[in-house]
Amino acid sequence: MKGGLRWLIVSLVGLATVINYIDRNALAVMWPAVSKDIGADKADYALLVTIFMVAYAFGQSLFGKVFDVIGTRMGFAVSILVWSLSIAAHSLVRSLGLLSLLRVTLGISEAGNWPGAVKANALWFPPRERALAQGIFNSGAAIGAIISAPLVALLFELLGWRATFLVVGVLGFLWLLPWLFIYRADPGAHPWLSEAERAHIADRGEANAKAGWSPTLRQLLRQKQSWAIIVSRFFLDPVWWLFVSWLPIYLAESFGFDVRQIGLFAWVPFVGAMLGSLGGGWLSGALIRRGWKTLSARRFAVTLGGVIMLPALILTAQAATPLAAVLLIAVILFGFQVAINNIQTLPSDYYGGGAVGTIAGVGGTAAVAGTLVTTWLVPVMTQHGYAPIFVLAAAIVPLGVISLWLLGGRESPVPAPSSDISEKGTA
């Protein structure tokens, strides 16, 4: 293993992701009670999801650039500080207007977690370990979703919804203490890093160290490989967000669940997501160690994830019991995480230098854009059941996989076009 500081770093990032998902899911779990107290309905919830996602889309691109400018240490500190204050302030809500404003600040700040994680991954891991590191990080989203439903439901039963928002807001402040103490510098200058681990991290294989190119956003958008990331995330991410945002509402409307029953069932699908995160990361890494090209291993894993998702989505449209539904959704989220875990490593596979956070942020914005479409469609398509929205989700999965094959190219890293080299040399 040649030292373990890099694994400690990614574990902290994974823990931040756990907190991120506890915070964002708290409203969905407690919505039956919150909506009653502030006089809101399902259409208002769809509006709040839309507001959060628009802010989240903006925050992805904003924080992608922020992390490239101020660095990973302070980027995470700013992101988690703002989102912790935002979720704690939910305890003050007495109207839909204030709740909407807080979902904006929450969405912008929580978005920083994703380009920040991709940036940390690119800095601290060689290519053959990146997908596994990304899997550890992504499993934090699943663990957060697993924990959030029963934890929030328990706190709600003990304290009520206002105090519950305060309690979950404290978690981010507690996380900041070890983060600021441990993450003092990037690998090149970190005082705790052994020479053996530093050399291990620097072993880039066929990765971006060879490229010597840190493209601007305009240069990034000229590359079809960038569009492979953007388009695949546009089509695939709505599957994840469909269940993150709507699973508690689906259980309440389809099976008559209250907050306590939601807490008992809503965590189950995210066990599948956690296993998919770790399994997808391990799979592509294992293939690379066996001699596969990096992009071939990534594409294989993404395709496998799509093959797993598609039939499970179609079967979920026909699920007659809550147990069958949550188990099928667990399979869907397993496949999704196998796929997305490998797509999220592509910025560091394709590009080096200061571009990783930027293209990861743009990809995240595209993911939110796709998710907004399904968010607007859910209230319309679920008036007589959720089967139509599940069928729609099944239809867009192949589009995400095919886009990666058509646009992803064959080279890793992406070589700098001669025109860009000339521009850089004469600047």
Short mmCIF file of C-alpha atoms in Angstrom, two decimals:
data_model
loop_
_atom_site.label_atom_id
_atom_site.label_comp_id
_atom_site.label_asym_id
_atom_site.label_seq_id
_atom_site.Cartn_x
_atom_site.Cartn_y
_atom_site.Cartn_z
CA MET A 1 0.00 0.00 0.00
CA LYS A 2 3.07 2.28 0.43
CA GLY A 3 1.58 4.39 3.22
CA GLY A 4 -1.99 5.29 4.00
CA LEU A 5 -2.36 9.06 4.07
CA ARG A 6 -4.13 9.10 0.70
CA TRP A 7 -6.72 6.63 2.00
CA LEU A 8 -7.26 8.74 5.09
CA ILE A 9 -7.86 11.77 2.87
CA VAL A 10 -10.43 10.01 0.69
CA SER A 11 -12.11 8.56 3.79
CA LEU A 12 -12.58 12.08 5.14
CA VAL A 13 -14.05 13.14 1.81
CA GLY A 14 -16.35 10.12 1.96
CA LEU A 15 -17.43 11.12 5.47
CA ALA A 16 -18.21 14.63 4.22
CA THR A 17 -20.41 13.01 1.59
CA VAL A 18 -22.26 11.03 4.27
CA ILE A 19 -23.03 14.30 6.06
CA ASN A 20 -23.97 15.93 2.75
CA TYR A 21 -26.65 13.31 2.11
CA ILE A 22 -27.99 13.31 5.65
CA ASP A 23 -28.49 17.06 5.34
CA ARG A 24 -30.11 17.08 1.90
CA ASN A 25 -32.39 14.08 2.62
CA ALA A 26 -33.69 15.40 5.92
CA LEU A 27 -36.39 17.48 4.24
CA ALA A 28 -37.65 14.58 2.10
CA VAL A 29 -37.90 12.22 5.07
CA MET A 30 -39.75 14.77 7.22
CA TRP A 31 -41.81 16.28 4.40
CA PRO A 32 -45.17 14.85 5.58
CA ALA A 33 -44.76 16.77 8.85
CA VAL A 34 -43.01 19.87 7.47
CA SER A 35 -45.56 20.31 4.68
CA LYS A 36 -48.44 20.12 7.15
CA ASP A 37 -46.92 22.78 9.41
CA ILE A 38 -46.11 25.30 6.67
CA GLY A 39 -49.12 24.54 4.46
CA ALA A 40 -47.34 23.06 1.43
CA ASP A 41 -48.26 20.28 -1.01
CA LYS A 42 -46.66 17.93 -3.57
CA ALA A 43 -46.39 20.65 -6.20
CA ASP A 44 -44.55 22.82 -3.68
CA TYR A 45 -42.16 19.94 -2.98
CA ALA A 46 -41.45 19.61 -6.71
CA LEU A 47 -40.75 23.37 -6.76
CA LEU A 48 -38.33 23.02 -3.83
CA VAL A 49 -36.52 20.15 -5.56
CA THR A 50 -36.26 22.28 -8.70
CA ILE A 51 -34.92 25.26 -6.74
CA PHE A 52 -32.36 23.05 -5.01
CA MET A 53 -31.25 21.47 -8.27
CA VAL A 54 -30.90 24.79 -10.13
CA ALA A 55 -28.75 26.08 -7.28
CA TYR A 56 -26.87 22.78 -7.26
CA ALA A 57 -26.17 23.09 -10.99
CA PHE A 58 -24.78 26.58 -10.53
CA GLY A 59 -22.78 25.43 -7.50
CA GLN A 60 -21.15 22.57 -9.41
CA SER A 61 -19.58 24.88 -11.99
CA LEU A 62 -18.87 27.61 -9.42
CA PHE A 63 -17.10 25.31 -6.97
CA GLY A 64 -15.31 23.45 -9.76
CA LYS A 65 -13.51 26.69 -10.49
CA VAL A 66 -13.20 27.60 -6.78
CA PHE A 67 -11.38 24.34 -6.03
CA ASP A 68 -9.01 24.92 -8.94
CA VAL A 69 -8.27 28.45 -7.64
CA ILE A 70 -8.13 28.20 -3.81
CA GLY A 71 -7.24 24.52 -3.49
CA THR A 72 -8.83 21.42 -2.03
CA ARG A 73 -8.34 22.21 1.66
CA MET A 74 -10.07 25.59 1.73
CA GLY A 75 -12.55 24.67 -0.99
CA PHE A 76 -14.01 21.92 1.17
CA ALA A 77 -13.96 24.15 4.24
CA VAL A 78 -16.00 26.87 2.51
CA SER A 79 -18.44 24.39 1.00
CA ILE A 80 -19.24 22.48 4.19
CA LEU A 81 -19.37 25.58 6.38
CA VAL A 82 -22.04 27.20 4.21
CA TRP A 83 -24.14 24.06 3.79
CA SER A 84 -24.07 23.29 7.53
CA LEU A 85 -25.30 26.79 8.35
CA SER A 86 -27.98 26.44 5.67
CA ILE A 87 -29.42 23.15 6.92
CA ALA A 88 -29.37 24.32 10.55
CA ALA A 89 -31.33 27.42 9.52
CA HIS A 90 -34.12 25.15 8.19
CA SER A 91 -35.21 24.99 11.83
CA LEU A 92 -36.40 28.61 11.53
CA VAL A 93 -38.68 28.00 8.54
CA ARG A 94 -42.31 29.12 8.83
CA SER A 95 -43.07 29.78 5.18
CA LEU A 96 -42.34 28.35 1.76
CA GLY A 97 -40.41 31.51 0.85
CA LEU A 98 -37.72 31.14 3.51
CA LEU A 99 -37.50 27.41 2.87
CA SER A 100 -36.93 28.13 -0.83
CA LEU A 101 -34.12 30.58 -0.03
CA LEU A 102 -32.40 28.07 2.24
CA ARG A 103 -32.65 25.35 -0.41
CA VAL A 104 -30.76 27.74 -2.72
CA THR A 105 -27.85 28.25 -0.31
CA LEU A 106 -27.86 24.55 0.55
CA GLY A 107 -27.80 23.53 -3.12
CA ILE A 108 -24.95 25.87 -4.09
CA SER A 109 -22.74 24.88 -1.16
CA GLU A 110 -23.43 21.12 -1.19
CA ALA A 111 -22.46 21.01 -4.86
CA GLY A 112 -18.86 21.76 -3.94
CA ASN A 113 -18.43 18.28 -2.49
CA TRP A 114 -18.35 16.65 -5.94
CA PRO A 115 -15.78 18.62 -7.96
CA GLY A 116 -13.76 18.78 -4.73
CA ALA A 117 -13.75 15.00 -4.42
CA VAL A 118 -12.72 14.52 -8.06
CA LYS A 119 -9.95 17.08 -7.56
CA ALA A 120 -8.68 15.31 -4.43
CA ASN A 121 -8.84 11.98 -6.23
CA ALA A 122 -6.73 13.30 -9.13
CA LEU A 123 -4.15 14.76 -6.75
CA TRP A 124 -3.79 11.83 -4.35
CA PHE A 125 -4.17 8.66 -6.45
CA PRO A 126 -2.51 7.10 -9.49
CA PRO A 127 -4.93 6.06 -12.29
CA ARG A 128 -5.21 2.40 -11.32
CA GLU A 129 -6.51 3.39 -7.86
CA ARG A 130 -8.73 6.30 -8.82
CA ALA A 131 -11.93 4.37 -9.51
CA LEU A 132 -11.67 2.59 -6.15
CA ALA A 133 -10.97 5.91 -4.41
CA GLN A 134 -13.95 7.39 -6.24
CA GLY A 135 -15.96 4.37 -5.10
CA ILE A 136 -15.07 5.05 -1.48
CA PHE A 137 -16.14 8.65 -1.92
CA ASN A 138 -19.35 7.72 -3.77
CA SER A 139 -20.19 5.10 -1.16
CA GLY A 140 -20.44 8.05 1.23
CA ALA A 141 -23.50 9.21 -0.73
CA ALA A 142 -25.06 5.77 -0.35
CA ILE A 143 -24.13 5.47 3.34
CA GLY A 144 -25.54 8.95 3.94
CA ALA A 145 -28.78 7.92 2.28
CA ILE A 146 -28.83 4.65 4.28
CA ILE A 147 -28.29 6.49 7.55
CA SER A 148 -30.42 9.53 6.85
CA ALA A 149 -33.86 7.90 6.67
CA PRO A 150 -33.76 5.99 10.01
CA LEU A 151 -31.61 8.65 11.75
CA VAL A 152 -33.81 11.57 10.72
CA ALA A 153 -36.97 9.59 11.49
CA LEU A 154 -35.64 8.76 14.98
CA LEU A 155 -34.60 12.34 15.68
CA PHE A 156 -37.97 13.52 14.41
CA GLU A 157 -39.78 11.19 16.81
CA LEU A 158 -37.62 12.41 19.72
CA LEU A 159 -37.21 16.10 18.95
CA GLY A 160 -39.56 17.22 16.19
CA TRP A 161 -38.50 18.49 12.79
CA ARG A 162 -37.13 21.88 13.81
CA ALA A 163 -34.64 20.52 16.35
CA THR A 164 -33.71 17.73 13.93
CA PHE A 165 -32.47 20.27 11.38
CA LEU A 166 -30.31 21.87 14.08
CA VAL A 167 -28.78 18.56 15.11
CA VAL A 168 -27.83 17.49 11.58
CA GLY A 169 -26.38 20.95 10.95
CA VAL A 170 -23.84 20.41 13.73
CA LEU A 171 -22.32 17.40 11.93
CA GLY A 172 -20.55 19.52 9.33
CA PHE A 173 -18.86 21.69 11.94
CA LEU A 174 -17.55 18.57 13.67
CA TRP A 175 -16.13 17.31 10.36
CA LEU A 176 -14.18 20.53 9.80
CA LEU A 177 -11.92 19.90 12.81
CA PRO A 178 -10.10 16.77 11.54
CA TRP A 179 -10.17 18.04 7.93
CA LEU A 180 -8.32 21.28 8.68
CA PHE A 181 -5.84 19.43 10.90
CA ILE A 182 -5.06 16.56 8.51
CA TYR A 183 -5.30 18.15 5.04
CA ARG A 184 -2.53 20.73 5.26
CA ALA A 185 -1.22 20.60 1.70
CA ASP A 186 -1.45 18.70 -1.56
CA PRO A 187 0.81 15.61 -1.95
CA GLY A 188 3.81 17.51 -3.28
CA ALA A 189 4.24 19.44 -0.03
CA HIS A 190 2.36 17.53 2.67
CA PRO A 191 4.66 17.10 5.70
CA TRP A 192 3.13 13.76 6.75
CA LEU A 193 3.59 12.01 3.41
CA SER A 194 6.33 9.38 3.21
CA GLU A 195 8.65 9.36 0.23
CA ALA A 196 7.41 5.89 -0.71
CA GLU A 197 3.77 7.02 -0.82
CA ARG A 198 4.73 10.24 -2.63
CA ALA A 199 6.45 8.16 -5.33
CA HIS A 200 3.47 5.80 -5.50
CA ILE A 201 1.06 8.71 -6.06
CA ALA A 202 3.37 10.15 -8.72
CA ASP A 203 3.29 6.88 -10.71
CA ARG A 204 0.86 8.06 -13.36
CA GLY A 205 1.21 5.23 -15.86
CA GLU A 206 -0.65 6.34 -19.00
CA ALA A 207 -2.32 9.19 -17.16
CA ASN A 208 -2.34 12.92 -17.41
CA ALA A 209 1.24 13.55 -16.34
CA LYS A 210 2.19 12.81 -19.94
CA ALA A 211 -0.18 15.38 -21.31
CA GLY A 212 1.38 18.46 -19.76
CA TRP A 213 -1.77 20.37 -20.69
CA SER A 214 -4.18 22.29 -18.48
CA PRO A 215 -6.91 23.52 -20.84
CA THR A 216 -9.22 26.45 -20.22
CA LEU A 217 -12.99 25.94 -20.18
CA ARG A 218 -13.22 27.05 -23.80
CA GLN A 219 -10.52 24.55 -24.79
CA LEU A 220 -12.23 21.83 -22.77
CA LEU A 221 -15.49 22.34 -24.61
CA ARG A 222 -13.72 21.86 -27.95
CA GLN A 223 -12.90 18.27 -27.02
CA LYS A 224 -15.42 15.52 -27.70
CA GLN A 225 -14.15 13.68 -24.63
CA SER A 226 -15.48 16.54 -22.50
CA TRP A 227 -18.85 16.06 -24.14
CA ALA A 228 -18.71 12.34 -23.36
CA ILE A 229 -18.66 13.31 -19.67
CA ILE A 230 -21.30 16.02 -20.07
CA VAL A 231 -23.80 14.03 -22.14
CA SER A 232 -23.48 10.75 -20.22
CA ARG A 233 -24.09 12.55 -16.93
CA PHE A 234 -27.05 14.45 -18.43
CA PHE A 235 -28.79 11.15 -19.19
CA LEU A 236 -27.68 8.94 -16.29
CA ASP A 237 -27.78 11.18 -13.22
CA PRO A 238 -31.58 11.68 -13.32
CA VAL A 239 -31.92 7.99 -12.36
CA TRP A 240 -30.07 8.61 -9.08
CA TRP A 241 -31.88 11.82 -8.26
CA LEU A 242 -35.28 10.30 -9.03
CA PHE A 243 -34.85 8.08 -5.98
CA VAL A 244 -32.87 10.48 -3.79
CA SER A 245 -35.53 13.18 -4.16
CA TRP A 246 -38.70 11.16 -4.55
CA LEU A 247 -38.29 7.79 -2.81
CA PRO A 248 -39.91 8.90 0.50
CA ILE A 249 -42.77 10.54 -1.43
CA TYR A 250 -43.14 7.43 -3.61
CA LEU A 251 -43.40 5.21 -0.53
CA ALA A 252 -45.90 7.56 1.09
CA GLU A 253 -48.15 7.84 -1.97
CA SER A 254 -47.87 4.30 -3.34
CA PHE A 255 -48.02 2.39 -0.05
CA GLY A 256 -49.45 4.87 2.47
CA PHE A 257 -46.26 5.17 4.54
CA ASP A 258 -45.84 7.67 7.38
CA VAL A 259 -42.49 9.14 8.55
CA ARG A 260 -41.69 6.13 10.75
CA GLN A 261 -42.40 3.60 7.98
CA ILE A 262 -40.35 5.67 5.51
CA GLY A 263 -37.47 5.46 7.99
CA LEU A 264 -37.81 1.67 8.10
CA PHE A 265 -37.78 1.15 4.32
CA ALA A 266 -36.12 4.09 2.55
CA TRP A 267 -32.55 3.12 3.49
CA VAL A 268 -32.65 -0.30 1.82
CA PRO A 269 -32.01 0.77 -1.82
CA PHE A 270 -28.89 2.66 -0.83
CA VAL A 271 -27.22 -0.49 0.43
CA GLY A 272 -27.21 -1.50 -3.22
CA ALA A 273 -25.74 1.89 -4.11
CA MET A 274 -22.93 1.49 -1.58
CA LEU A 275 -22.02 -1.95 -2.92
CA GLY A 276 -22.12 -0.63 -6.49
CA SER A 277 -19.78 2.24 -5.63
CA LEU A 278 -17.16 -0.06 -4.15
CA GLY A 279 -17.68 -2.83 -6.70
CA GLY A 280 -17.53 -0.52 -9.71
CA GLY A 281 -14.36 1.10 -8.44
CA TRP A 282 -12.74 -2.26 -7.74
CA LEU A 283 -13.77 -3.68 -11.14
CA SER A 284 -12.15 -1.08 -13.39
CA GLY A 285 -9.04 -1.00 -11.20
CA ALA A 286 -8.74 -4.77 -11.42
CA LEU A 287 -9.08 -4.65 -15.20
CA ILE A 288 -6.37 -1.98 -15.45
CA ARG A 289 -4.04 -4.10 -13.31
CA ARG A 290 -4.64 -6.98 -15.74
CA GLY A 291 -3.44 -4.85 -18.64
CA TRP A 292 -6.62 -3.20 -19.91
CA LYS A 293 -6.35 0.36 -21.16
CA THR A 294 -7.80 2.83 -18.68
CA LEU A 295 -10.65 3.99 -20.93
CA SER A 296 -11.53 0.44 -21.96
CA ALA A 297 -11.89 -0.54 -18.31
CA ARG A 298 -14.01 2.53 -17.58
CA ARG A 299 -16.30 1.91 -20.56
CA PHE A 300 -16.78 -1.73 -19.67
CA ALA A 301 -17.84 -0.83 -16.13
CA VAL A 302 -20.22 1.90 -17.33
CA THR A 303 -21.82 -0.48 -19.83
CA LEU A 304 -22.23 -3.17 -17.18
CA GLY A 305 -23.92 -0.66 -14.89
CA GLY A 306 -26.37 0.27 -17.65
CA VAL A 307 -27.17 -3.39 -18.35
CA ILE A 308 -28.00 -3.87 -14.66
CA MET A 309 -30.17 -0.74 -14.41
CA LEU A 310 -32.36 -1.20 -17.46
CA PRO A 311 -34.38 -4.35 -16.61
CA ALA A 312 -34.63 -3.43 -12.93
CA LEU A 313 -36.24 -0.09 -13.81
CA ILE A 314 -38.81 -1.81 -16.00
CA LEU A 315 -39.62 -4.33 -13.24
CA THR A 316 -39.94 -1.57 -10.63
CA ALA A 317 -42.74 -0.05 -12.69
CA GLN A 318 -44.73 -3.21 -11.90
CA ALA A 319 -43.73 -3.65 -8.22
CA ALA A 320 -46.79 -4.52 -6.14
CA THR A 321 -45.31 -4.51 -2.62
CA PRO A 322 -43.00 -2.09 -0.79
CA LEU A 323 -40.43 -4.86 -0.19
CA ALA A 324 -40.29 -5.75 -3.89
CA ALA A 325 -40.02 -2.08 -4.79
CA VAL A 326 -37.12 -1.24 -2.47
CA LEU A 327 -35.19 -4.38 -3.42
CA LEU A 328 -35.53 -3.61 -7.13
CA ILE A 329 -34.51 -0.01 -6.53
CA ALA A 330 -31.46 -1.35 -4.68
CA VAL A 331 -30.48 -3.19 -7.88
CA ILE A 332 -31.03 -0.02 -9.92
CA LEU A 333 -28.83 2.04 -7.64
CA PHE A 334 -26.18 -0.69 -7.59
CA GLY A 335 -25.95 -0.48 -11.39
CA PHE A 336 -26.04 3.30 -11.35
CA GLN A 337 -23.10 3.56 -8.97
CA VAL A 338 -21.06 1.03 -10.96
CA ALA A 339 -21.53 3.30 -13.97
CA ILE A 340 -21.28 6.78 -12.45
CA ASN A 341 -18.28 5.91 -10.32
CA ASN A 342 -16.29 5.31 -13.49
CA ILE A 343 -17.69 8.29 -15.39
CA GLN A 344 -16.64 10.55 -12.52
CA THR A 345 -13.02 9.42 -12.84
CA LEU A 346 -12.87 10.49 -16.50
CA PRO A 347 -11.92 14.15 -15.84
CA SER A 348 -8.71 13.00 -14.17
CA ASP A 349 -8.18 10.32 -16.86
CA TYR A 350 -8.57 12.80 -19.70
CA TYR A 351 -7.06 16.01 -18.34
CA GLY A 352 -4.38 17.21 -15.95
CA GLY A 353 -3.38 20.28 -14.04
CA GLY A 354 -6.02 22.84 -13.20
CA ALA A 355 -8.75 21.44 -15.46
CA VAL A 356 -10.00 18.52 -13.36
CA GLY A 357 -12.22 20.49 -11.01
CA THR A 358 -13.55 22.61 -13.87
CA ILE A 359 -14.69 19.77 -16.13
CA ALA A 360 -16.02 17.81 -13.15
CA GLY A 361 -18.09 20.85 -12.22
CA VAL A 362 -19.41 21.28 -15.77
CA GLY A 363 -20.31 17.60 -15.84
CA GLY A 364 -22.15 18.03 -12.56
CA THR A 365 -24.07 20.97 -13.97
CA ALA A 366 -25.12 18.85 -16.96
CA ALA A 367 -26.24 16.13 -14.55
CA VAL A 368 -28.47 18.61 -12.76
CA ALA A 369 -29.88 19.91 -16.04
CA GLY A 370 -31.00 16.40 -16.93
CA THR A 371 -32.37 15.88 -13.44
CA LEU A 372 -34.47 19.04 -13.64
CA VAL A 373 -36.34 17.60 -16.61
CA THR A 374 -37.41 14.53 -14.62
CA THR A 375 -38.18 16.69 -11.59
CA TRP A 376 -40.67 18.73 -13.60
CA LEU A 377 -42.16 15.57 -15.10
CA VAL A 378 -42.68 13.64 -11.86
CA PRO A 379 -45.81 15.49 -10.63
CA VAL A 380 -47.37 15.26 -14.10
CA MET A 381 -46.47 11.64 -14.83
CA THR A 382 -47.30 10.23 -11.37
CA GLN A 383 -50.90 11.35 -11.04
CA HIS A 384 -52.04 7.74 -11.48
CA GLY A 385 -48.92 5.91 -10.28
CA TYR A 386 -45.17 5.94 -10.69
CA ALA A 387 -44.85 3.37 -13.50
CA PRO A 388 -44.55 5.99 -16.31
CA ILE A 389 -41.60 7.79 -14.69
CA PHE A 390 -39.77 4.50 -14.13
CA VAL A 391 -40.26 3.57 -17.80
CA LEU A 392 -38.92 6.98 -18.82
CA ALA A 393 -35.85 6.43 -16.64
CA ALA A 394 -35.30 3.05 -18.33
CA ALA A 395 -35.45 4.73 -21.74
CA ILE A 396 -32.69 7.27 -21.02
CA VAL A 397 -30.16 4.82 -19.56
CA PRO A 398 -29.00 3.50 -22.98
CA LEU A 399 -28.56 7.08 -24.20
CA GLY A 400 -26.08 7.77 -21.40
CA VAL A 401 -24.05 4.62 -22.12
CA ILE A 402 -24.03 5.07 -25.90
CA SER A 403 -22.88 8.70 -25.61
CA LEU A 404 -19.78 7.57 -23.75
CA TRP A 405 -18.91 5.08 -26.49
CA LEU A 406 -19.52 7.57 -29.30
CA LEU A 407 -17.75 10.58 -27.78
CA GLY A 408 -15.22 9.11 -25.37
CA GLY A 409 -12.36 8.72 -27.81
CA ARG A 410 -9.52 6.22 -27.54
CA GLU A 411 -6.78 8.26 -25.91
CA SER A 412 -6.06 8.87 -22.26
CA PRO A 413 -4.97 11.52 -21.56
CA VAL A 414 -6.35 13.87 -24.21
CA PRO A 415 -3.37 15.35 -26.09
CA ALA A 416 -3.21 19.11 -26.47
CA PRO A 417 -4.19 20.21 -29.99
CA SER A 418 -1.33 21.91 -31.81
CA SER A 419 -3.32 25.15 -32.06
CA ASP A 420 -3.71 25.29 -28.29
CA ILE A 421 0.00 24.64 -27.78
CA SER A 422 0.75 27.50 -30.16
CA GLU A 423 -1.67 29.81 -28.34
CA LYS A 424 -0.08 28.91 -25.02
CA GLY A 425 3.41 29.48 -26.38
CA THR A 426 2.62 32.93 -27.73
CA ALA A 427 0.51 34.14 -24.80
#
